[in-house]
Short mmCIF file of C-alpha atoms in Angstrom, two decimals:
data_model
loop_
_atom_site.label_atom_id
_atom_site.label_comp_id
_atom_site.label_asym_id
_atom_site.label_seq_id
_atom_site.Cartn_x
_atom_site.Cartn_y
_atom_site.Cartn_z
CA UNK A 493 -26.85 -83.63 32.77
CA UNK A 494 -23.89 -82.51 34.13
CA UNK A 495 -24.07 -78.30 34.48
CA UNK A 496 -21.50 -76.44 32.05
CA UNK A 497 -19.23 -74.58 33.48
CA UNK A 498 -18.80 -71.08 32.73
CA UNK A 499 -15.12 -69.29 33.28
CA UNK A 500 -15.35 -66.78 35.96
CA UNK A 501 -15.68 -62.85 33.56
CA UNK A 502 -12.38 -61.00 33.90
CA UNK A 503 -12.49 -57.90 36.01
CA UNK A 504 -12.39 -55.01 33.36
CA UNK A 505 -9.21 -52.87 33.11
CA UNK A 506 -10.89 -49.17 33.04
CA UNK A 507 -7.20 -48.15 31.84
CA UNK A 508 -8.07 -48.89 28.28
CA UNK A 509 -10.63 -46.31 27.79
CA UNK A 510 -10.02 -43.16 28.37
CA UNK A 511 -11.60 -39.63 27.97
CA UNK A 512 -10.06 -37.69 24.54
CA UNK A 513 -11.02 -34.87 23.17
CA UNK A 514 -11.16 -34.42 19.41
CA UNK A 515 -8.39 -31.45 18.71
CA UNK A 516 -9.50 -28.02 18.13
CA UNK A 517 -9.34 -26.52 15.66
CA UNK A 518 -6.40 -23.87 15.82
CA UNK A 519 -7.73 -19.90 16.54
CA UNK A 520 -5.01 -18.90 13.64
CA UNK A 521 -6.42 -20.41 10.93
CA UNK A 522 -9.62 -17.74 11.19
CA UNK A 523 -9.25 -13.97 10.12
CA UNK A 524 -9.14 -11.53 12.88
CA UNK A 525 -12.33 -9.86 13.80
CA UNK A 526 -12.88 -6.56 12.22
CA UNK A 527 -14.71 -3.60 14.32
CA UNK A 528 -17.51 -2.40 12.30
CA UNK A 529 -17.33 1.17 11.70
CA UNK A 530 -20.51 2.11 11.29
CA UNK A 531 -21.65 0.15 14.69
CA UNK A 532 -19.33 2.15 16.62
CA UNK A 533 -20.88 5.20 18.65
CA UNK A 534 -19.92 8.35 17.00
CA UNK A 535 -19.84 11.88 17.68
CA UNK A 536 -19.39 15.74 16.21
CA UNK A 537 -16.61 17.24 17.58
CA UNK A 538 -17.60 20.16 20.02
CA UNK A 539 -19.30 17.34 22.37
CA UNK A 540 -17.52 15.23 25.16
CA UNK A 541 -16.14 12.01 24.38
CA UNK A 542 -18.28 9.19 25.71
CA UNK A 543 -17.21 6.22 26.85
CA UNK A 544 -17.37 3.08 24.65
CA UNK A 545 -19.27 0.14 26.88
CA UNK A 546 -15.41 -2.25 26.93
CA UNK A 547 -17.20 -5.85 26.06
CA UNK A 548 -17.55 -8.63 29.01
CA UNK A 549 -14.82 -10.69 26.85
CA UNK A 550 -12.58 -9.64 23.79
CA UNK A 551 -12.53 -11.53 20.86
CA UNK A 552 -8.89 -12.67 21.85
CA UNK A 553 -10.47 -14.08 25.80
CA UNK A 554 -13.32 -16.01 23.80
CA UNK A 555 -12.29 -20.02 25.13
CA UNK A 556 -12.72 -22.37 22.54
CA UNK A 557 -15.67 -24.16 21.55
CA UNK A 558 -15.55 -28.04 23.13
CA UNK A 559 -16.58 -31.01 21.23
CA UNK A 560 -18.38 -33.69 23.67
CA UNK A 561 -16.03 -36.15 25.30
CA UNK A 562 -16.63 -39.60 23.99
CA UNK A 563 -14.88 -43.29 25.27
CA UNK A 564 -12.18 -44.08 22.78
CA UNK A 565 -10.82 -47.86 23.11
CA UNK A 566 -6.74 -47.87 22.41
CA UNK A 567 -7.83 -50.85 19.64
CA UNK A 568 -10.05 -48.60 18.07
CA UNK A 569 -8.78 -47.66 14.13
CA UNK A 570 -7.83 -43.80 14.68
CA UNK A 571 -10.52 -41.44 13.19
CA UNK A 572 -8.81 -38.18 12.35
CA UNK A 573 -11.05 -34.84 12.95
CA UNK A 574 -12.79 -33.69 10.11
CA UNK A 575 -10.62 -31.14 7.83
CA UNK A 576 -12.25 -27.35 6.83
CA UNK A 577 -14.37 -27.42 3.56
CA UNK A 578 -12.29 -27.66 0.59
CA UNK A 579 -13.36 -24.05 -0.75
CA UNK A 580 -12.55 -22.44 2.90
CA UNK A 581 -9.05 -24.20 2.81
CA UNK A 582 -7.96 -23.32 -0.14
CA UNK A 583 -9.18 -19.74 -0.23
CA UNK A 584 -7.10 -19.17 3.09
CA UNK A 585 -3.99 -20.71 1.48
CA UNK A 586 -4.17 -18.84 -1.73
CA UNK A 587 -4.28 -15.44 0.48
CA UNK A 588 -1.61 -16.88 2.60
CA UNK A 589 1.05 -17.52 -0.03
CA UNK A 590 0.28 -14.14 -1.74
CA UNK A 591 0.93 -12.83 1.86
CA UNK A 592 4.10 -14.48 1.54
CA UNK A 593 4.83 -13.95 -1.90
CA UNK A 594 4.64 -10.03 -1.53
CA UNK A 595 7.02 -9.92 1.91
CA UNK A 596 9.27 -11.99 0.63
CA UNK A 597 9.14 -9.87 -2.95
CA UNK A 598 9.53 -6.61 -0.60
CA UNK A 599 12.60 -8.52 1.84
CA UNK A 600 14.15 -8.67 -1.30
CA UNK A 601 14.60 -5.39 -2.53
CA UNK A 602 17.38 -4.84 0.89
CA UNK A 603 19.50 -7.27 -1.86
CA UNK A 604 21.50 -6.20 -4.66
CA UNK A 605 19.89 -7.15 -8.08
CA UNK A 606 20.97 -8.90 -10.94
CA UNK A 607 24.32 -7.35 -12.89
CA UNK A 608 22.54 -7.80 -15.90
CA UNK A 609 19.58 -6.37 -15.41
CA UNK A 610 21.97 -3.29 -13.91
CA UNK A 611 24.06 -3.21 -16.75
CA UNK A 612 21.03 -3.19 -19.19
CA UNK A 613 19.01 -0.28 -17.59
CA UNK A 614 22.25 2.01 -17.02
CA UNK A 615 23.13 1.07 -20.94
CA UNK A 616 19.54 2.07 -21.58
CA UNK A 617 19.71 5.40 -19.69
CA UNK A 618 22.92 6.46 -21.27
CA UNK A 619 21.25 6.46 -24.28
CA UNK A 620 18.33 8.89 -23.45
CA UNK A 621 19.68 11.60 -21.59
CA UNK A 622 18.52 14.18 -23.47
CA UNK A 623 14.74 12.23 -23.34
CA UNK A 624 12.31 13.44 -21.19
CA UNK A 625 10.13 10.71 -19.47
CA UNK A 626 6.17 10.74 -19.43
CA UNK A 627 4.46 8.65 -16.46
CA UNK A 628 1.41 8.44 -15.32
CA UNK A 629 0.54 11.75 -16.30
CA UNK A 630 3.68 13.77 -15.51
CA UNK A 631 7.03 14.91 -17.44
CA UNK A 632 10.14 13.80 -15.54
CA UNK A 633 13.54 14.77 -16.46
CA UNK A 634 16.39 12.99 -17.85
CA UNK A 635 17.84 12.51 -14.84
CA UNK A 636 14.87 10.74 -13.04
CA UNK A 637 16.09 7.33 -12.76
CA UNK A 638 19.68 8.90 -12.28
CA UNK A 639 18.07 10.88 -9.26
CA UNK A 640 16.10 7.47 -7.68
CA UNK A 641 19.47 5.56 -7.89
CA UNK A 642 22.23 7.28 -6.60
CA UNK A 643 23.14 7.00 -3.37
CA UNK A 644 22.43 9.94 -1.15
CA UNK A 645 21.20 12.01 -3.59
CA UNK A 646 18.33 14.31 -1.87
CA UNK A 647 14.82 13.66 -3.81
CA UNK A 648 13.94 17.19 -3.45
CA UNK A 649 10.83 17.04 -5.92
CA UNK A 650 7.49 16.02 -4.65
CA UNK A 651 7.02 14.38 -8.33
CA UNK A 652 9.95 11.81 -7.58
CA UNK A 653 7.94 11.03 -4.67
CA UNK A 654 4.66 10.85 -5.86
CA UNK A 655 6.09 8.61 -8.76
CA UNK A 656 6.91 6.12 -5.76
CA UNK A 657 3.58 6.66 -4.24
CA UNK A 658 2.12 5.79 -7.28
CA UNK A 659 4.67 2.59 -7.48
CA UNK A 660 3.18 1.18 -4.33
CA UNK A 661 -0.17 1.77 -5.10
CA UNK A 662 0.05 -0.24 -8.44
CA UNK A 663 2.24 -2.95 -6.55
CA UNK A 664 -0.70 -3.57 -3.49
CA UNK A 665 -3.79 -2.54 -4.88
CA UNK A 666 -5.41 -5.73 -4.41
CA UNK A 667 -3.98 -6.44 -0.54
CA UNK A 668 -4.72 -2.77 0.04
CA UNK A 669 -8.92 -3.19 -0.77
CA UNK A 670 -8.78 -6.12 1.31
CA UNK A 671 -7.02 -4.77 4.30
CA UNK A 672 -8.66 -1.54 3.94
CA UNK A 673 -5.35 0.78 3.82
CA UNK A 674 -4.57 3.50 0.99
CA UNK A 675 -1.37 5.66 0.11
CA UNK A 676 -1.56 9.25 -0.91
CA UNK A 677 0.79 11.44 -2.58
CA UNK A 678 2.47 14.83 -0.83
CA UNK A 679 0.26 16.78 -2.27
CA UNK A 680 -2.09 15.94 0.39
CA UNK A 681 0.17 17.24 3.84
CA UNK A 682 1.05 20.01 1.01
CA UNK A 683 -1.94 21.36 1.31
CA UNK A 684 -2.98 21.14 4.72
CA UNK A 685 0.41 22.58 5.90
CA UNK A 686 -0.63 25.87 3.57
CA UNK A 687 -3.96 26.21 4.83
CA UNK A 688 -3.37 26.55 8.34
CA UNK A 689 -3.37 29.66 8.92
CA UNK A 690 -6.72 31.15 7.04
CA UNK A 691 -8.30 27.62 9.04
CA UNK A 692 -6.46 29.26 12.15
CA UNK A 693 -8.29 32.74 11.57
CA UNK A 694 -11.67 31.18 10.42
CA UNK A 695 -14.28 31.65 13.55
CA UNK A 696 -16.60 28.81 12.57
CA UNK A 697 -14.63 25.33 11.61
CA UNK A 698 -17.64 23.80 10.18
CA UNK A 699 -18.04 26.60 7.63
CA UNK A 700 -14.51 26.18 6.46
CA UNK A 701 -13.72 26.13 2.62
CA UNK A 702 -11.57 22.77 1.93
CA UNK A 703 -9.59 23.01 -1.20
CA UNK A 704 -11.72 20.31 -3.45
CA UNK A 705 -8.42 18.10 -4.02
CA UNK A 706 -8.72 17.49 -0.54
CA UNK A 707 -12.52 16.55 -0.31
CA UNK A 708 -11.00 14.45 -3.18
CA UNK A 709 -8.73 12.44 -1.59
CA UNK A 710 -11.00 11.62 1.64
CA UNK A 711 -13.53 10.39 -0.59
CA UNK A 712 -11.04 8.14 -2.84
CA UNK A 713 -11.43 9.94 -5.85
CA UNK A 714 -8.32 9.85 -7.10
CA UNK A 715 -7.41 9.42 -10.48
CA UNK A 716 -6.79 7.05 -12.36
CA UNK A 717 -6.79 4.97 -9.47
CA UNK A 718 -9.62 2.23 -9.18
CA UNK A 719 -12.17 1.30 -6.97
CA UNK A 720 -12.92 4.99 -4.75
CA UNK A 721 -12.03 3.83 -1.38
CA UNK A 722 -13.15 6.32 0.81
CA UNK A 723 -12.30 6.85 4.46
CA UNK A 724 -13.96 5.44 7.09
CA UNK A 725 -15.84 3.39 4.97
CA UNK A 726 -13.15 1.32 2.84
CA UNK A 727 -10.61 2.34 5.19
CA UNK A 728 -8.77 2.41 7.98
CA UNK A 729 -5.03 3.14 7.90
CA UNK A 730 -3.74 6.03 5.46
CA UNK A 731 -0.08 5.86 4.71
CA UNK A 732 1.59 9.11 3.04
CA UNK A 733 4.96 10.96 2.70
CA UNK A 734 5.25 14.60 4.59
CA UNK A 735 7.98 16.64 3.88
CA UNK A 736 9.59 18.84 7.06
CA UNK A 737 10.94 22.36 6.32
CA UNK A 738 12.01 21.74 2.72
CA UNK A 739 15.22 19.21 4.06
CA UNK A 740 13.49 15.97 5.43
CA UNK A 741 10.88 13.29 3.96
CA UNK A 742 9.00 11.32 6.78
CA UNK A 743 6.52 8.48 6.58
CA UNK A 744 3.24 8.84 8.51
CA UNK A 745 0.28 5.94 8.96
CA UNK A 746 -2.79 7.79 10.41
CA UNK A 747 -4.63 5.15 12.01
CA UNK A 748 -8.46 6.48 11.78
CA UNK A 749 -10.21 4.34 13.81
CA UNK A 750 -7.87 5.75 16.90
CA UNK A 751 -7.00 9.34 15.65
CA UNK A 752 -3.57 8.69 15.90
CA UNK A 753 -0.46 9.24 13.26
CA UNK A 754 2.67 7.44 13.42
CA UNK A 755 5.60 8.62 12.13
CA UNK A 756 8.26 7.15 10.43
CA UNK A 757 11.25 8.81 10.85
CA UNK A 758 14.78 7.49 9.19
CA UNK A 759 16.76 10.53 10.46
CA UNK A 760 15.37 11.48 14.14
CA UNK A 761 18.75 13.50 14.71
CA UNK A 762 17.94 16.01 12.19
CA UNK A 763 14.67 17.57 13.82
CA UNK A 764 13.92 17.99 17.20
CA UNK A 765 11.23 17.04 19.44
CA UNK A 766 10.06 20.76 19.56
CA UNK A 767 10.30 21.35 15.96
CA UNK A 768 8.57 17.80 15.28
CA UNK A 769 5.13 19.69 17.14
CA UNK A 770 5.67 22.47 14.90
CA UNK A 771 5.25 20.81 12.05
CA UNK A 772 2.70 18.29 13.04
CA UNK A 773 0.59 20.35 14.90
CA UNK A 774 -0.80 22.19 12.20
CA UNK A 775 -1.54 19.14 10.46
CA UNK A 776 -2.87 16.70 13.59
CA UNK A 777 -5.11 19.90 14.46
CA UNK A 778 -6.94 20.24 11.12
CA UNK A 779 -7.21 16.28 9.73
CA UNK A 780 -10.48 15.42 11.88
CA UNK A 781 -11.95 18.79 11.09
CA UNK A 782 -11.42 17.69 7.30
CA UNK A 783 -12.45 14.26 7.65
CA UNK A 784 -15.95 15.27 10.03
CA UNK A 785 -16.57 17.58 6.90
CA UNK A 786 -16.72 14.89 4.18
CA UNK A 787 -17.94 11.78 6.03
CA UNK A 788 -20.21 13.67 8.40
CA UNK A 789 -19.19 11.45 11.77
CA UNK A 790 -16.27 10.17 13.39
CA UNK A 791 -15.40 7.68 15.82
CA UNK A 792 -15.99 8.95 19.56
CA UNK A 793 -12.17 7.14 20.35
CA UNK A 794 -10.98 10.22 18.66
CA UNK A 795 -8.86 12.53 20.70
CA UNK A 796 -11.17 15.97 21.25
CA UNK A 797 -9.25 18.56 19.55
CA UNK A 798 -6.68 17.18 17.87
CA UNK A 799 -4.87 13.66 16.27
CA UNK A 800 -2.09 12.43 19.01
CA UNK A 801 1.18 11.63 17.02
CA UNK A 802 4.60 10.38 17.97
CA UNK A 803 7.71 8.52 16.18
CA UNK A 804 7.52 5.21 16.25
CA UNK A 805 10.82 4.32 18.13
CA UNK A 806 13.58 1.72 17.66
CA UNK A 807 13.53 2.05 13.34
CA UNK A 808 16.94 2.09 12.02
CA UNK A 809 18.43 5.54 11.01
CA UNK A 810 20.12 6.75 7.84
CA UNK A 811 22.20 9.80 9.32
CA UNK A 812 24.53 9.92 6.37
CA UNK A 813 21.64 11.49 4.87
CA UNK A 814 19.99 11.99 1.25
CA UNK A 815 18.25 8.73 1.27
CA UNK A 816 15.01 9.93 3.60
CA UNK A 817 12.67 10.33 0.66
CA UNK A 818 12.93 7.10 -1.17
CA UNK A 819 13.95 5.27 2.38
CA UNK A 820 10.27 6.46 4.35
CA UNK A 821 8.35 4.85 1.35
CA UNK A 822 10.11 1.95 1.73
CA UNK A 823 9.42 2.29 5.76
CA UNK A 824 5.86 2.50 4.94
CA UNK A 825 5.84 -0.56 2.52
CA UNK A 826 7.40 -2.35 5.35
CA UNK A 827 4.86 -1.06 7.73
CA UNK A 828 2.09 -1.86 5.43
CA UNK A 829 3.03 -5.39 5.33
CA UNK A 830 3.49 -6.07 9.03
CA UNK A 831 7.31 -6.42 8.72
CA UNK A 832 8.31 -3.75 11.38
CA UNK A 833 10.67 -6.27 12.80
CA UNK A 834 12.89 -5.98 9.61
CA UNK A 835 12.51 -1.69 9.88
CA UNK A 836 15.50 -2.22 12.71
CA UNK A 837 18.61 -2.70 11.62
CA UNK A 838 18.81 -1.35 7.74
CA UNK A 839 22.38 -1.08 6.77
CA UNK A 840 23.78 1.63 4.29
CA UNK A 841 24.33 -1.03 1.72
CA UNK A 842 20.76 -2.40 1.73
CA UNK A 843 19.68 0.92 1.34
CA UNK A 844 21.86 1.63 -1.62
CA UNK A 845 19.75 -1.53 -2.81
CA UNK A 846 16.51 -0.19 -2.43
CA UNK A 847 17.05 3.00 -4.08
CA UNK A 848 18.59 1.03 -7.05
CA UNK A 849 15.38 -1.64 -6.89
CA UNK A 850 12.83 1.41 -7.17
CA UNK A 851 14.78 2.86 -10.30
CA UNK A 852 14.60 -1.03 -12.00
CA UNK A 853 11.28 -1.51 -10.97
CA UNK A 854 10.14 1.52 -12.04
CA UNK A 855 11.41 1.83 -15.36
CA UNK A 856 10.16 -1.99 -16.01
CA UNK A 857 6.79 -0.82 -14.90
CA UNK A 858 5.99 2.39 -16.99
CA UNK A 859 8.40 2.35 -19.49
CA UNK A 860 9.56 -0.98 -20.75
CA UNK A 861 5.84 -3.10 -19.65
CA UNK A 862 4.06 -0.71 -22.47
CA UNK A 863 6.41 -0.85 -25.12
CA UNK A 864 6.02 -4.68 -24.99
CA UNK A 865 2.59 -4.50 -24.95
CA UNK A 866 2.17 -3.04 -27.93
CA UNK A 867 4.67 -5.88 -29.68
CA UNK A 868 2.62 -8.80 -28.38
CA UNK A 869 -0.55 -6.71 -29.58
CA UNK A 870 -2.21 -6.13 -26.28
CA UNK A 871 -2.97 -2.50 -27.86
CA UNK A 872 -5.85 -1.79 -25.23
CA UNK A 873 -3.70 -2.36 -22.51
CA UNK A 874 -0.76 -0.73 -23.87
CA UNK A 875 -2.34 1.93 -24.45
CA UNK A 876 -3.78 2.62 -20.40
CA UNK A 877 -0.97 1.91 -18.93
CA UNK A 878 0.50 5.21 -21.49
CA UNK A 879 -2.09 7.31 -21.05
CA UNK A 880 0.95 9.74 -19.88
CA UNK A 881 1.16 10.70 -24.03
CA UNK A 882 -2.17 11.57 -23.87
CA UNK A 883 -1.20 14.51 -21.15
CA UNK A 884 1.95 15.68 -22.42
CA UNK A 885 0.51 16.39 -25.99
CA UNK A 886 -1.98 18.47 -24.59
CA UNK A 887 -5.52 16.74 -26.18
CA UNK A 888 -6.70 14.30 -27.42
CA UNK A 889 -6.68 15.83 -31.63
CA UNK A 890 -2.86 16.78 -31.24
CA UNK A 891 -2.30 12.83 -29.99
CA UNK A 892 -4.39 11.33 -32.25
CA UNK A 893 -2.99 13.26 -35.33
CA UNK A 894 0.86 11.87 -34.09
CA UNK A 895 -0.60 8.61 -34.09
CA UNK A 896 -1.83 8.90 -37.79
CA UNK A 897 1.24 10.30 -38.60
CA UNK A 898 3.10 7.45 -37.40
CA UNK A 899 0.58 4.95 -38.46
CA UNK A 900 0.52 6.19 -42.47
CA UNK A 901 4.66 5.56 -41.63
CA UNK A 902 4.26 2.30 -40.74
CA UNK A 903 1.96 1.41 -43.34
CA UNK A 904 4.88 2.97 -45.94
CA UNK A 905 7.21 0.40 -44.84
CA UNK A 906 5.30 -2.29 -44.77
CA UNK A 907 4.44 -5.16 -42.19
CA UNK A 908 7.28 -7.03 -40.96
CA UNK A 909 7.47 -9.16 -38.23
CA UNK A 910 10.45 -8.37 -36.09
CA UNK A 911 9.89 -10.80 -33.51
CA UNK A 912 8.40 -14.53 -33.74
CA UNK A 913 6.18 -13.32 -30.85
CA UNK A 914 5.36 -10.28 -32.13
CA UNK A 915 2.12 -9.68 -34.76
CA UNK A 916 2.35 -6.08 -36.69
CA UNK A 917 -0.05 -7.28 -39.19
CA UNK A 918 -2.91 -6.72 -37.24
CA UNK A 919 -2.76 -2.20 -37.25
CA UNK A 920 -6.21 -2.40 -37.76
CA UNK A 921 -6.88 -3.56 -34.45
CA UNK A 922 -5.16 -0.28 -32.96
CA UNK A 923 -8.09 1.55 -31.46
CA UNK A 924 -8.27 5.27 -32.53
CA UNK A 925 -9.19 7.96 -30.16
CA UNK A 926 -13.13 7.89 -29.78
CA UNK A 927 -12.52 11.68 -28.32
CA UNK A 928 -11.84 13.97 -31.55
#
């Protein structure tokens, strides 16, 4: 037999394979890492500051975890890398596009509304100027929304302000839990400010009286507002409005895991540098002698005597002035939302917009939202989000006999459905007060 003859084996091209790695996946996609609070080393204040161990590699230095490398021919069908569990992906979307939702919501407000929706609430205001307004607890004048509107018009009363506090904490209550920041009223820097000087002329700190609304406020016990978040524990940035000699409304973000208070300033021309420590002092000086009272420990990163503060440079500047109260909160929102970037150049016209925004939104919220309400027959609802009646009345008999009143009226006239939407037949359903 003849031998078969076998072609010569081609040398092998070592081109074709090559080394790949699988692609990361991106460091974005995962939340920042949060310091735990209650691992951190803490301290009383009349001890020395010690120094926090700085970790070997910060979260932001950490290289990324490599897959094995693994021969890959160029022929070979592509294999794309395995996606995040369905649950995981979708749960980082939906907080991503409420992210967006609320910036682009806030971004908004710097544009002029809808005519109509002008038209209608100055036609609606015209009619009820001699009407007093009741929200969330507290009588307003006539000229509220007036006051919120117009253009440089000074918001002298800490109620106008505290009626946009309450605003923003009604619009971000849910991103505020979850990145553990809270608002407070004036009342707050009120109240400091006036105790200074008995806390000034008390020997022993730690013996020192607080007013209880105070002690209220650190804990997160204020009403109506739901869950308590209370400091230190829930969290870690407190926004609030401060109001300088009687003339000027600033923002400030105390930042409690540092000890340090921003401010936000939209008129830096109209106080000094000097007269800036003379009103912060007195506040920066008593805040972690307040806070050590009601949560027992602070963070040893704390400053020893006092909170550091400065303004927070660069933010554009209203010096036509009048529009610092309602202009700060609306620093703050922006600040809140990580959109400091759009906090430098705010024209006069966009601000004009805000102020009108706040009076629309506003009104929509407390007044108009719980009149419809009651039409669609959402009576339990209607009725806590008007639990301002409840106040101005006095008790709970003198509201509850109005309501009768108006109910035996109703019943006189009989049911009639004024809207196709709208079901009055059902008056039975209308809750009475459990309280008298």
């Amino acid at each position: 037999d003849s031998p078969v003859e076998v072609p010569p084996v081609a040398a092998v091209d070592i081109t074709q394979f090559v080394l790949v790695d699988p692609p990361d996946e991106p460091l974005d996609v995962f939340p920042p890492m949060d310091v735990n609070a209650e691992v951190m080393p803490t301290r009383s204040l009349p001890h020395g500051i010690p120094v926090l161990p700085s970790p070997s590699i910060l979260p932001s230095q950490r290289s990324k975890t490599r897959c094995s490398k693994r021969l890959r021919s160029s022929a070979a069908p592509e294999v794309n890398p395995p996606a995040p569990a369905p649950k995981l992906r979708l749960r980082h979307t939906s907080r991503d596009v409420k992210l967006e939702a609320a910036c682009s919501k806030l971004l908004n407000t710097l544009h002029k509304p809808s005519p109509t929706k002008v038209s209608t609430l100055m036609s609606q205001l015209r009619r009820s100027t001699k009407s007093d307004y009741s929200i969330c607890g507290t009588v307003f004048p006539a000229t509220l929304f007036f006051d919120l509107l117009k253009p440089q018009q000074w918001v002298s009363s800490m109620q106008h302000m505290d009626l946009l506090i309450s605003f923003v904490w009604d619009t971000y209550n849910p991103f505020f839990i979850t990145r553990r920041i809270t608002i407070l009223d004036s009342m707050f820097t009120s109240i400091i400010s006036n105790k200074y000087m008995s806390f000034k002329q008390h020997n022993n700190n730690k013996a020192f009286v607080w007013h209880p609304l105070l002690i209220s406020y650190v804990k997160g016990q204020v009403s109506p507002r739901r869950p308590e978040l209370q400091w230190m524990r829930d969290v870690d940035t407190v926004y609030l409005p401060m109001n300088w000699g009687t003339r000027h409304w600033v923002g400030l973000a105390i930042d409690l895991k540092k000890g340090h208070i921003d401010i936000l300033d939209p008129f830096e021309d109209l106080t000094s540098a000097r007269k800036v420590v003379s009103f912060m002092s007195p506040f920066a000086q008593m805040l972690p002698e307040h806070i050590l009272s009601v949560c027992g420990s602070i963070p040893a990163l704390w400053p020893d005597t006092a909170f550091t503060f400065t303004r927070v440079p660069g933010l554009a500047q209203n010096k036509r002035g009048g529009d610092c109260g309602p202009l700060s909160v609306k620093f703050m929102e922006f600040t809140m939302l990580g959109l400091q970037s759009s906090l430098l150049n705010i024209t006069p016209t966009q601000i004009d917009n805000a102020r009108l925004r706040y009076a629309l939104d506003i009104y929509e919220t407390y007044v108009c939202l719980g009149l419809l309400e009651v039409c669609l027959g959402f009576y339990q609802e209607s009725i806590a989000r008007i639990d301002s009646f409840i106040s101005s009345v006095g008790s709970f008999r003198q509201a509850d006999a109005i309501g009768s009143t108006i109910f035996k009226h109703i019943m006189q006239i009989g049911p009639v459905k004024i809207r196709s939407h709208a079901n009055t037949w059902h008056y039975g359903d209308i809750p009475t007060c459990f309280a008298t």
